[in-house]
Coordinates of C-alpha atoms in Angstrom, one line a residue:
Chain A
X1283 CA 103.9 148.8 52.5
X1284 CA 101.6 146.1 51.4
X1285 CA 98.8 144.3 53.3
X1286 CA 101.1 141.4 54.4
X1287 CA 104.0 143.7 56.1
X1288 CA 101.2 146.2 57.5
X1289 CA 99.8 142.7 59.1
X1290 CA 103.4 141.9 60.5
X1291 CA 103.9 145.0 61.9
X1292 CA 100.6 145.3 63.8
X1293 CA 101.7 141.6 65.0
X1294 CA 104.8 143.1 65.9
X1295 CA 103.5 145.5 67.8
X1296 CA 100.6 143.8 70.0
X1297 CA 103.2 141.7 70.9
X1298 CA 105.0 144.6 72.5
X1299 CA 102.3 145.6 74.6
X1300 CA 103.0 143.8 78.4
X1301 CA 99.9 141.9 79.9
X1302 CA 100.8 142.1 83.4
X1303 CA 98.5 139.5 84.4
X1304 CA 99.8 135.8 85.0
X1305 CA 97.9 132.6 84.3
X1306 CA 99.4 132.4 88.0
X1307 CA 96.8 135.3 89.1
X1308 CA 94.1 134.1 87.5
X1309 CA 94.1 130.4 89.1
X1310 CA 94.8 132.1 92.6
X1311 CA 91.5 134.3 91.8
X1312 CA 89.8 131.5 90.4
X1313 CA 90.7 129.2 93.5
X1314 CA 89.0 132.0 95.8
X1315 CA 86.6 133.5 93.8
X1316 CA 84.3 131.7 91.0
X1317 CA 82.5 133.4 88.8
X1318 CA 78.6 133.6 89.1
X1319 CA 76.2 134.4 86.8
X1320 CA 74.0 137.6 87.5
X1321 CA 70.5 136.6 88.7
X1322 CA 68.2 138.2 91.0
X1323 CA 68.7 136.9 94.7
X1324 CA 66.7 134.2 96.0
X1325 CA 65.6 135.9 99.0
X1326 CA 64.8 138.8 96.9
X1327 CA 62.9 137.0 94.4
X1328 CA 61.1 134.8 97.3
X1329 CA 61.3 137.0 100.6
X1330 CA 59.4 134.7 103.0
X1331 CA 58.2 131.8 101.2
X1332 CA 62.1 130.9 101.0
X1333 CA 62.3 129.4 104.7
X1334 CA 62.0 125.8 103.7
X1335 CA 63.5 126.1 100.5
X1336 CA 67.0 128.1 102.0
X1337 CA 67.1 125.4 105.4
X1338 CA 66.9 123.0 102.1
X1339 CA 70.1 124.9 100.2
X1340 CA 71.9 125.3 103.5
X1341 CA 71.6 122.5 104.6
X1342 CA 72.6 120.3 101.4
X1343 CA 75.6 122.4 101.0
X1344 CA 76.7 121.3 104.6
X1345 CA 75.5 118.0 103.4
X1346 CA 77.8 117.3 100.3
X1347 CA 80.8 119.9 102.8
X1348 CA 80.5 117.0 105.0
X1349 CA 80.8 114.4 102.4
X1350 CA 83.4 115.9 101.7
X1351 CA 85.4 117.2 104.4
X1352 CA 84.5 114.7 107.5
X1353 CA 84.0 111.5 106.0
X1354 CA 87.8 111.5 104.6
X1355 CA 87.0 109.1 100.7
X1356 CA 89.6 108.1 98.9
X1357 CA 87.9 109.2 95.6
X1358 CA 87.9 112.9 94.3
X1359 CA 83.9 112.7 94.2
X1360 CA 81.9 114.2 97.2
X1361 CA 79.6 111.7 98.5
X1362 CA 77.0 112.1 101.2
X1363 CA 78.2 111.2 105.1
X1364 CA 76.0 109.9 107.7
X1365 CA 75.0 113.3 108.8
X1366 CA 75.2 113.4 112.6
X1367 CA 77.1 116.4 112.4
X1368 CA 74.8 118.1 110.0
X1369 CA 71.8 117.5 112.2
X1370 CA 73.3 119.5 114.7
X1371 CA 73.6 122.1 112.3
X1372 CA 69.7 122.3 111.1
X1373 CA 69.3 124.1 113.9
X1374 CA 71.6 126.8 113.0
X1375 CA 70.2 126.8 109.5
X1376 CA 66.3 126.7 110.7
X1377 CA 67.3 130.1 112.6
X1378 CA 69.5 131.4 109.6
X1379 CA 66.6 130.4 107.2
X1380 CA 64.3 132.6 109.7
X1381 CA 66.5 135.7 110.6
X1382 CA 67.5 135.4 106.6
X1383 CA 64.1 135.3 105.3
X1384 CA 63.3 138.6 105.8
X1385 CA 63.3 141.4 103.3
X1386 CA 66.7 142.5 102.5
X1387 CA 65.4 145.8 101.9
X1388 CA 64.0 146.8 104.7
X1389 CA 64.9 144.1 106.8
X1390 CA 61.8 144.1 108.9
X1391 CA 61.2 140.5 109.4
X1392 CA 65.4 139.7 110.0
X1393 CA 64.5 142.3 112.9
X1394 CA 61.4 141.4 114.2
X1395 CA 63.1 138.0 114.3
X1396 CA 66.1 139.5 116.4
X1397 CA 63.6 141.2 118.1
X1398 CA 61.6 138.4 119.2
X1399 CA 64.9 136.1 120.2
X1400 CA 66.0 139.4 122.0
X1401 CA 62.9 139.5 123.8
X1402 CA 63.1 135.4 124.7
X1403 CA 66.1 135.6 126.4
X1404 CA 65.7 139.1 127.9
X1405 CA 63.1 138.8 129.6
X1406 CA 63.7 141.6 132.2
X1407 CA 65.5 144.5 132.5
X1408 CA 69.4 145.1 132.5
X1409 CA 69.5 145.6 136.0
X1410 CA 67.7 142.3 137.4
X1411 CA 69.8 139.8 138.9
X1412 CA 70.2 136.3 137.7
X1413 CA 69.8 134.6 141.1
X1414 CA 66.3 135.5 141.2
X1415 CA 64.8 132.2 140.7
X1416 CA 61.4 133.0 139.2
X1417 CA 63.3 135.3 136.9
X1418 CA 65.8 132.4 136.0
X1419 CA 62.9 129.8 135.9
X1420 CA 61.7 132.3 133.0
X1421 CA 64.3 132.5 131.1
X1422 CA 65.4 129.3 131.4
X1423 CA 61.9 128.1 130.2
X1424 CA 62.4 130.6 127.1
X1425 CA 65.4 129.3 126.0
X1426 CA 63.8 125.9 126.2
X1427 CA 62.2 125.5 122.7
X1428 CA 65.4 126.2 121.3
X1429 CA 67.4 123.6 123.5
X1430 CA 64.5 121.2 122.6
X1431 CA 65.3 122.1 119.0
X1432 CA 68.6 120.9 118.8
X1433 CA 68.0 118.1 121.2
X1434 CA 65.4 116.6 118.6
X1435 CA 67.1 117.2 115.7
X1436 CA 70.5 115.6 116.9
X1437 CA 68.1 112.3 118.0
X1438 CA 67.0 112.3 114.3
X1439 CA 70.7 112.0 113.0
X1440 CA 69.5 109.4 110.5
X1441 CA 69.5 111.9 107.7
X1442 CA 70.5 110.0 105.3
X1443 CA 67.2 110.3 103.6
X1444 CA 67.4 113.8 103.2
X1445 CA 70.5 113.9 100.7
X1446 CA 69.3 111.0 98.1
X1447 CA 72.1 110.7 94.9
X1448 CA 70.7 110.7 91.7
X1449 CA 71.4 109.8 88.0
X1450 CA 72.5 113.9 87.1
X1451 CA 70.6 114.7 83.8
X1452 CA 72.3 118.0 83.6
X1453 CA 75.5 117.4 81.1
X1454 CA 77.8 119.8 82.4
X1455 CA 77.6 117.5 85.9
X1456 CA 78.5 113.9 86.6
X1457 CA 76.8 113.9 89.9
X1458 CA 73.1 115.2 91.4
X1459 CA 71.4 114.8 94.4
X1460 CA 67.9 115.4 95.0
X1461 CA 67.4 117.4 98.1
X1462 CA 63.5 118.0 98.1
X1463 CA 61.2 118.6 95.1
X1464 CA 62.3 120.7 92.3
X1465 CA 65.6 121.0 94.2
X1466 CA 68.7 118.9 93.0
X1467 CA 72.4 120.0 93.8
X1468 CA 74.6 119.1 90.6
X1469 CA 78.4 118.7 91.3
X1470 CA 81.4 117.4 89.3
X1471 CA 85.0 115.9 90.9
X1472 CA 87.2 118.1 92.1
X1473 CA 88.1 121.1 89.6
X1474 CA 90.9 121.8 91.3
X1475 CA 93.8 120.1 93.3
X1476 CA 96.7 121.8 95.4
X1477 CA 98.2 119.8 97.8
X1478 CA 102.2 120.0 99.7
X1479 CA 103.0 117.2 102.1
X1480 CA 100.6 118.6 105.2
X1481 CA 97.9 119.8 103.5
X1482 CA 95.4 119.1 100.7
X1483 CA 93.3 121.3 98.8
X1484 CA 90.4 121.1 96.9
X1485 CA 87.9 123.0 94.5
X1486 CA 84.8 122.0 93.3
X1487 CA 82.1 123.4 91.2
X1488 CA 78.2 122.7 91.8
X1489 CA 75.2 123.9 91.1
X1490 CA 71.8 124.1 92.8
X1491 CA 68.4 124.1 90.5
X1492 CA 65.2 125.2 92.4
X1493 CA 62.8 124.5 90.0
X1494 CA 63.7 126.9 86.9
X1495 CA 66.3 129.0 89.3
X1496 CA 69.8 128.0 89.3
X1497 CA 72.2 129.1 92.0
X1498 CA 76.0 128.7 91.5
X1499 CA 78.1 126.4 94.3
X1500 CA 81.5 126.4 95.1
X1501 CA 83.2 124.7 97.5
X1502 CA 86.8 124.5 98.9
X1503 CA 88.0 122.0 101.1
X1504 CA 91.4 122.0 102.7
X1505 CA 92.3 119.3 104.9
X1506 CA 95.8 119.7 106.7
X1507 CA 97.5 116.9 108.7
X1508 CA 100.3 117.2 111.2
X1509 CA 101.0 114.1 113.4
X1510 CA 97.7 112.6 114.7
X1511 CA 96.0 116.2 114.4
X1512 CA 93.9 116.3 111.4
X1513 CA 92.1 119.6 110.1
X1514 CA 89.5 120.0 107.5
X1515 CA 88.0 123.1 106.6
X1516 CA 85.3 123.5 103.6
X1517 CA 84.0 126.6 102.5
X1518 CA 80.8 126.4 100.6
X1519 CA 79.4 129.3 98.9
X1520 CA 75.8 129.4 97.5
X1521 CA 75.9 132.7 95.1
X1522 CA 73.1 134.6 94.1
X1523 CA 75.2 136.7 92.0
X1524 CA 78.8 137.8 93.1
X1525 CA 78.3 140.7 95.6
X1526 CA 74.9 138.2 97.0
X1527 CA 75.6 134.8 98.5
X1528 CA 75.6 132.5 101.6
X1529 CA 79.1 131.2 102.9
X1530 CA 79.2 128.4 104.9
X1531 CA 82.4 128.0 107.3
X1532 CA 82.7 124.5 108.3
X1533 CA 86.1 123.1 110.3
X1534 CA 86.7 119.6 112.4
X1535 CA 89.2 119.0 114.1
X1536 CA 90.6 115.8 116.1
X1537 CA 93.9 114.9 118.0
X1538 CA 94.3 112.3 120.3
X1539 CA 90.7 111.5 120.7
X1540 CA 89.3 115.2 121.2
X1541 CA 87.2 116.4 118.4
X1542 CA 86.5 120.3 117.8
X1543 CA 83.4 121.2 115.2
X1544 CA 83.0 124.4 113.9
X1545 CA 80.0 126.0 111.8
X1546 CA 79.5 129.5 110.5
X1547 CA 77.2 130.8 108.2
X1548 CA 77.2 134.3 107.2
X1549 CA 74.5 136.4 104.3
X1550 CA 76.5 138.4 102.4
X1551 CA 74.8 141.3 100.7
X1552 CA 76.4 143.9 98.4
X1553 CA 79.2 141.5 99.9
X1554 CA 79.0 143.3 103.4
X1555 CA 78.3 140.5 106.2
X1556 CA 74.6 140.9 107.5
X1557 CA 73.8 137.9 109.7
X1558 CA 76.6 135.5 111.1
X1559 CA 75.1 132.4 112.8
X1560 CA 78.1 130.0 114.6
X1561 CA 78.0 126.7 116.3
X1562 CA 80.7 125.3 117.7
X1563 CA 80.5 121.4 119.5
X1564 CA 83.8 120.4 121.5
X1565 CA 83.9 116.9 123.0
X1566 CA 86.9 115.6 125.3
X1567 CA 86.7 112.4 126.6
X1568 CA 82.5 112.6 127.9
X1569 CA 82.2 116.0 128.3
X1570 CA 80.6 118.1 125.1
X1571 CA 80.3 121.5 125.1
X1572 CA 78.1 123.3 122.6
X1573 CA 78.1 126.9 121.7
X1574 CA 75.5 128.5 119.9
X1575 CA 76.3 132.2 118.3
X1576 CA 73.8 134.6 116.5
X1577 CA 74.9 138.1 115.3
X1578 CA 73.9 141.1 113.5
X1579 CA 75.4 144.0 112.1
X1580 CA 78.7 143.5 112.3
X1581 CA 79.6 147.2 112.7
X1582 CA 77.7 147.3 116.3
X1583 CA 81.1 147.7 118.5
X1584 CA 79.4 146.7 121.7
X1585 CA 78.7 142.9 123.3
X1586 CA 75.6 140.9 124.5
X1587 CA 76.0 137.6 125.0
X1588 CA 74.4 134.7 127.2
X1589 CA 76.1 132.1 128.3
X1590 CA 73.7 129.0 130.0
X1591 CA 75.2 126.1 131.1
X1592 CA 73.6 122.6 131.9
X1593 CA 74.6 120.4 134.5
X1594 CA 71.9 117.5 133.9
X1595 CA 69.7 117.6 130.8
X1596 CA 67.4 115.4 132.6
X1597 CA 66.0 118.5 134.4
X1598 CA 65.9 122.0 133.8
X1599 CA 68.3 123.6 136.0
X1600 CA 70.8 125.6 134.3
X1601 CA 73.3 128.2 135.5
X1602 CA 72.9 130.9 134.1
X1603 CA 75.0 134.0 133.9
X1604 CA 74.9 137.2 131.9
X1605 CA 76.5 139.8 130.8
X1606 CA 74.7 143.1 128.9
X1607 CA 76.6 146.1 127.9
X1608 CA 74.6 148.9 125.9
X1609 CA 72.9 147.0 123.3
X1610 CA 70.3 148.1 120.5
X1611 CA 68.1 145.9 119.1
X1612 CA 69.6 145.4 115.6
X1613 CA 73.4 145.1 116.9
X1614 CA 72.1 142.2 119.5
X1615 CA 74.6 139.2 119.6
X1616 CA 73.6 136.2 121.0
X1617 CA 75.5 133.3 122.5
X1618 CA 74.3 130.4 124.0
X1619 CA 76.2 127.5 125.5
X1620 CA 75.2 124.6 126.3
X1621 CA 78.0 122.6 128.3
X1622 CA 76.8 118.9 129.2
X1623 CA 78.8 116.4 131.5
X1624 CA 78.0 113.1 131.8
X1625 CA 77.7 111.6 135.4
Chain B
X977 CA 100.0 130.4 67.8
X978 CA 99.8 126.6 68.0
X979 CA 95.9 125.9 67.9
X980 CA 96.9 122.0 68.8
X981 CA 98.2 123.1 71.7
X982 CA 95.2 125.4 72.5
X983 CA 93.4 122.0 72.4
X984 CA 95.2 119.7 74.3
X985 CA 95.7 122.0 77.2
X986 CA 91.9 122.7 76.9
X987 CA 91.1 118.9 76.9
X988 CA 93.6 118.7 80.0
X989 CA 91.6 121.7 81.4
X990 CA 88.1 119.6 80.8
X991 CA 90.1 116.8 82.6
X992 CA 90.7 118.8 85.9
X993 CA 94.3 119.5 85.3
X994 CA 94.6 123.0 86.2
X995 CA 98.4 122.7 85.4
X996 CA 97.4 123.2 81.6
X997 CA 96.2 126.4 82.2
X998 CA 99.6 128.4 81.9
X999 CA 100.4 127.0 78.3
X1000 CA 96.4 127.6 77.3
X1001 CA 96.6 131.3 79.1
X1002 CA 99.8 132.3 77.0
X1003 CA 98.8 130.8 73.8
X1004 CA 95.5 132.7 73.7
X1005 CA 96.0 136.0 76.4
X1006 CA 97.0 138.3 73.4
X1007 CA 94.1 137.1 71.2
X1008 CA 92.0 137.7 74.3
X1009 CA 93.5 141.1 75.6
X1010 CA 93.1 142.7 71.8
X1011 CA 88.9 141.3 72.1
X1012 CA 88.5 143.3 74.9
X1013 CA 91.0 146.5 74.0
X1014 CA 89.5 146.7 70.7
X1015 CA 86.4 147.6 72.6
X1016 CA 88.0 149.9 75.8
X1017 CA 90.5 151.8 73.9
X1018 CA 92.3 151.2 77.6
X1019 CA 94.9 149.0 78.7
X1020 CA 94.1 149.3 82.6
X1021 CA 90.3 148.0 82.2
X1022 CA 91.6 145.3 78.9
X1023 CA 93.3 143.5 81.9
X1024 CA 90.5 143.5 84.3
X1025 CA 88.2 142.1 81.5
X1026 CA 91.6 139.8 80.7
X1027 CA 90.8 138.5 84.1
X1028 CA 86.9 138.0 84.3
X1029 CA 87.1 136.1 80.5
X1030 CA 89.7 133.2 82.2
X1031 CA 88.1 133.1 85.6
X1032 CA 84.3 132.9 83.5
X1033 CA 86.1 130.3 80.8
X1034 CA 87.6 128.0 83.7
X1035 CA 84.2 128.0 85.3
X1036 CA 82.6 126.3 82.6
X1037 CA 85.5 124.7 80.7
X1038 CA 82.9 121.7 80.3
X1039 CA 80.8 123.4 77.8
X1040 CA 83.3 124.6 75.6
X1041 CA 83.2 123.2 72.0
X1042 CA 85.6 122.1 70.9
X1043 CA 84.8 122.1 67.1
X1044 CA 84.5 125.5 66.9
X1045 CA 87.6 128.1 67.3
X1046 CA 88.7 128.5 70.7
X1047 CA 90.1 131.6 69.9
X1048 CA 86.7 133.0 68.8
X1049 CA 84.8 131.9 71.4
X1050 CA 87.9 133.6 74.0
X1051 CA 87.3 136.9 71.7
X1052 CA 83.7 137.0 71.8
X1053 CA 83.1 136.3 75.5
X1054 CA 86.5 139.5 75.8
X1055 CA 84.0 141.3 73.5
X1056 CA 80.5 141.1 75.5
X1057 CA 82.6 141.9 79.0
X1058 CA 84.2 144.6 77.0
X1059 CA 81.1 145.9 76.4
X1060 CA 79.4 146.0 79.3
X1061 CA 82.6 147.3 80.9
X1062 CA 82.5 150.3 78.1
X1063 CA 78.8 151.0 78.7
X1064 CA 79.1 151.0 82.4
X1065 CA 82.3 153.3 81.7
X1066 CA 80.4 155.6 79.7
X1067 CA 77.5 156.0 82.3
X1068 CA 79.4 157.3 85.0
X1069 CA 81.5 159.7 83.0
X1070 CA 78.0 160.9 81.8
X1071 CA 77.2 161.1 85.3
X1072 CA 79.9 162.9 86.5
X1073 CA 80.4 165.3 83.5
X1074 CA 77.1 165.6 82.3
X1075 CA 77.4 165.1 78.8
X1076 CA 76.4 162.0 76.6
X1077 CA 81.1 162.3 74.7
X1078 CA 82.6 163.0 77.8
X1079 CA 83.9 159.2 77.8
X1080 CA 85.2 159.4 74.0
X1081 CA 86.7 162.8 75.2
X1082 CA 88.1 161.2 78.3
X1083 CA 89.9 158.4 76.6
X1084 CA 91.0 160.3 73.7
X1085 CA 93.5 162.3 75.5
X1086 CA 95.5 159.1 76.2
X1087 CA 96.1 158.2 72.5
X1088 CA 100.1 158.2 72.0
X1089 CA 101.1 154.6 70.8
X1090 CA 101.0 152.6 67.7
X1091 CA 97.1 151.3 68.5
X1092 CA 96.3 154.9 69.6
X1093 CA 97.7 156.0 66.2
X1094 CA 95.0 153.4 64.9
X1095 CA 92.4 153.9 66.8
X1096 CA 92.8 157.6 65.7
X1097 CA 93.1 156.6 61.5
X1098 CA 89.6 154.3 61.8
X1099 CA 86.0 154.1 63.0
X1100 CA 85.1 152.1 66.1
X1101 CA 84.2 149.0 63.3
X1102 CA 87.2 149.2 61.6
X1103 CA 89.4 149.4 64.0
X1104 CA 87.8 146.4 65.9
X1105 CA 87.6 144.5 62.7
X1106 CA 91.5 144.6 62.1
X1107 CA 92.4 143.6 65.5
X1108 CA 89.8 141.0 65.0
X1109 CA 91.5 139.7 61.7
X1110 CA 94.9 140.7 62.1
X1111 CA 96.0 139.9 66.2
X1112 CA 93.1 137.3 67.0
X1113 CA 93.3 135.7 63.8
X1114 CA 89.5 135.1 63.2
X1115 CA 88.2 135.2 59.5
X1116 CA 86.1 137.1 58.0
X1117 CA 83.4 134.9 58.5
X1118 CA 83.6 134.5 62.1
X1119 CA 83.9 138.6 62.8
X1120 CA 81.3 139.0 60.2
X1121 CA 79.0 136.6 62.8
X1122 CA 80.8 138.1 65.8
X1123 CA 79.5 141.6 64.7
X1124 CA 76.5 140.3 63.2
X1125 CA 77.1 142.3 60.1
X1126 CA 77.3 140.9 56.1
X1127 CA 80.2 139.0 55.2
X1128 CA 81.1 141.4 52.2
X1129 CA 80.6 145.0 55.0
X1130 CA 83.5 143.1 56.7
X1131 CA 85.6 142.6 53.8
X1132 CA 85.2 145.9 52.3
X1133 CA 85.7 147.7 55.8
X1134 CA 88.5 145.1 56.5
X1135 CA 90.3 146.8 53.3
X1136 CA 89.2 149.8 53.2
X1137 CA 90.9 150.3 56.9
X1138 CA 94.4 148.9 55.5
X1139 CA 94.3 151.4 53.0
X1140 CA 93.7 154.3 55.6
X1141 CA 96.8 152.7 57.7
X1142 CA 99.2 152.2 54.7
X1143 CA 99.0 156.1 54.4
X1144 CA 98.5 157.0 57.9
X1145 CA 100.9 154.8 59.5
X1146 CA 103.5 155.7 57.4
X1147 CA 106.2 156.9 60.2
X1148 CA 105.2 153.6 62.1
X1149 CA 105.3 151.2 59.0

């Protein structure tokens, strides 16, 4: 047989050989799962320094997820929202960027940090009671800086300066925004599009350049709408490589007036969850209920939780109950709620 | 193989519509599959390296060129996961067997088909340079830059590895 039939043949042949994989499989996978490139992780490379600098990439990936998901544009492009929302939620991301910013290693600091929150809001031992009013005055006055906290970030909800749009000089983007020196989120229009007649989704690709470190972005928005009830849900991931990144969780919710907000961040690493930090906000009519939600090591099968409530946030007198089953320090789980009704 | 239709559903991709990716993905899968087997001698782990090309091609669809042949670029980037894939492969059949062949050993055993026939008649270069030429269609050129070896080593392994199939392949051919 000559060249030209030996060439047929082989043709013949690899075109016997099934690929079971679908085009199908791979847009599923690539709708869920973008690849990364391999770097080192950023809170690896820059264990405690990173603070400012993750609050910074946290907090801009809410920023554009709330372009995005809450302010409802007409266009495919993610622009920035008036972030009232996402003032609430520098909170959770100034105590993810402190439980986070510990070494991953040995995860000394993420503990101490636990440790020291533990120790806030524990002030006594598991057998005091809770209408002891000194005891209560204590604790109440310990969870204070953190109520403060959220109390003066929500009156600085003009935030707009914090996400400022810029010209993208980055090719492979159309769109940049400059969050803080040397750190600029690129992003294009929606990569991807799915949508049925009650929901809508989205993908798009982004990336995040800190300095000469580049993160890879994804984010998936869904937005579903039955009636008057409208859902959104965005998922933004901020990889370091593939089994290393930051999810961000983000829903809202309204029907007939009632509006129910939901954030959750979560560290993955070696893509086991290490820190999960939620905030919820739930407002009927005048009444809004906040819930606050820190927790380790998801393996640790037993509770501890706090749940404060505020009756007048003129003054300090809360409620405050308790529960505390056997805890250890690293499996701690905290929840605060902060319920306010209006007079 | 239509390479204008390679195109336009890659210029649709570049555009955002996703629904160009089925008619791109079965013009180019083969090509891609044979980059990757060429290396892995293994039809399980070609698939999985199938997989991470498209997903790693659809995530920067932007920066693809299109002057240059797709087809290449699908075989090189099939090539350097291959790669990795095989050296990773190789390291923890070391590990577990404790010898530096144990994965050429390993994989050996499974050679029963037409392409284990191959594999079996030529080197590791030859082999890869015919599925290069033959199923992904690149020329000589391009493998020669691929491989990073002289244009006239390709050729003259390029024939040289015909020759061995014309006599080896007879009961095939």
């Amino acid at each position: 047989m000559n060249e030209e039939g030996l060439k047929k043949v082989i043709k013949q042949e690899a075109q016997k050989i099934e690929i079971r994989t679908s085009a199908n499989d791979i847009l599923e996978r690539y709708k869920v799962e973008k690849m990364v490139k391999k770097k080192k992780p950023w809170y690896l490379s820059r264990p405690f320094a990173y603070g400012a600098s993750a609050f910074g990439v946290l907090a801009i990936a809410l920023g554009i997820g709330l372009g995005i998901g809450l302010n409802n544009h007409a266009s495919n492009t993610p622009t920035i929202a008036p972030a009232q929302n996402a003032i609430l939620n520098q909170a959770s991301y100034e105590i993810l960027a402190a439980v986070t910013s510990g070494s991953v290693d040995d995860g000394t600091s993420s503990q101490s940090m636990a440790r020291n929150l533990k120790n806030a809001f524990n002030p006594y031992d598991t057998n005091d009671v809770a209408d002891d009013n000194a005891k209560l005055k204590e604790a109440v006055g310990a969870f204070e800086q953190y109520r403060e906290m959220v109390f003066d970030l929500e009156r600085k909800s003009v935030s707009q300066e914090f996400y400022t749009p810029i010209e993208s000089d980055d090719a492979n983007y159309a769109y940049a925004i400059q969050i803080s020196d040397g750190l600029i989120l690129y992003y294009n229009d929606a990569s991807f599009e799915d949508r049925d007649e009650e929901e809508v989704n989205k993908t798009y690709n982004a990336s995040l350049k800190d300095g000469n470190k580049t993160f890879d972005v994804t984010l998936e928005k869904t937005v579903e709408t039955e009636g008057d009830e409208v859902e959104t849900e965005i998922s933004t991931k901020i990889f370091t490589d593939r089994q290393n990144y930051v999810e961000i969780k983000e829903s809202f919710e309204e029907d007939s007036g009632e509006t129910e907000q939901t954030y959750e961040l979560t560290k993955f690493v070696n893509e086991s969850y290490q820190t999960r930090i939620k905030f919820e906000r739930e407002t009927e009519g005048r009444k809004t209920e906040k819930k606050f939600e820190i927790e380790k090591d998801p393996n640790y099968s037993g509770s501890y939780e706090y749940k404060i409530k505020n009756l007048n946030v003129d003054n300090n007198t809360f409620t405050l109950n308790y529960e505390n089953k056997d805890v250890n320090y690293d499996g701690a789980k905290y929840v605060f709620n902060n319920e306010t009704i209006y007079p | 193989m239509s390479t204008d239709e390679i195109l336009l559903a890659l210029r649709e991709l570049k555009k955002g519509n996703m629904d160009a990716f089925e008619s791109f993905y079965e013009n180019t899968k083969r090509t891609t599959y044979f980059g990757a087997y060429a290396i892995l001698k293994d039809k399980m782990l070609a698939e999985d390296v199938l997989q991470e090309v498209y997903l790693k091609f659809l995530s920067m669809v932007n920066e693809v060129d299109e002057s240059k042949s797709i087809v290449a670029f699908l075989a090189t980037m099939a090539r350097n996961m291959a790669l990795n894939v095989y050296n990773k492969e190789k390291r923890n059949v070391e590990l577990q067997e404790g010898h530096d062949d144990g994965y050429e050993e390993f994989k050996l055993g499974e050679r029963k088909d037409f392409f284990d026939r191959m594999r079996l008649l030529l080197n590791d270069e030859e082999y890869e340079i015919v599925i290069l030429h033959v199923i992904d269609e690149m020329k000589h050129r391009e493998i020669a830059e691929l491989l990073n070896i002289p244009l006239g080593s390709v050729t003259w392994k390029y024939n040289n590895a015909i020759q061995k199939l014309q006599k080896g392949m007879e009961d095939f051919l």
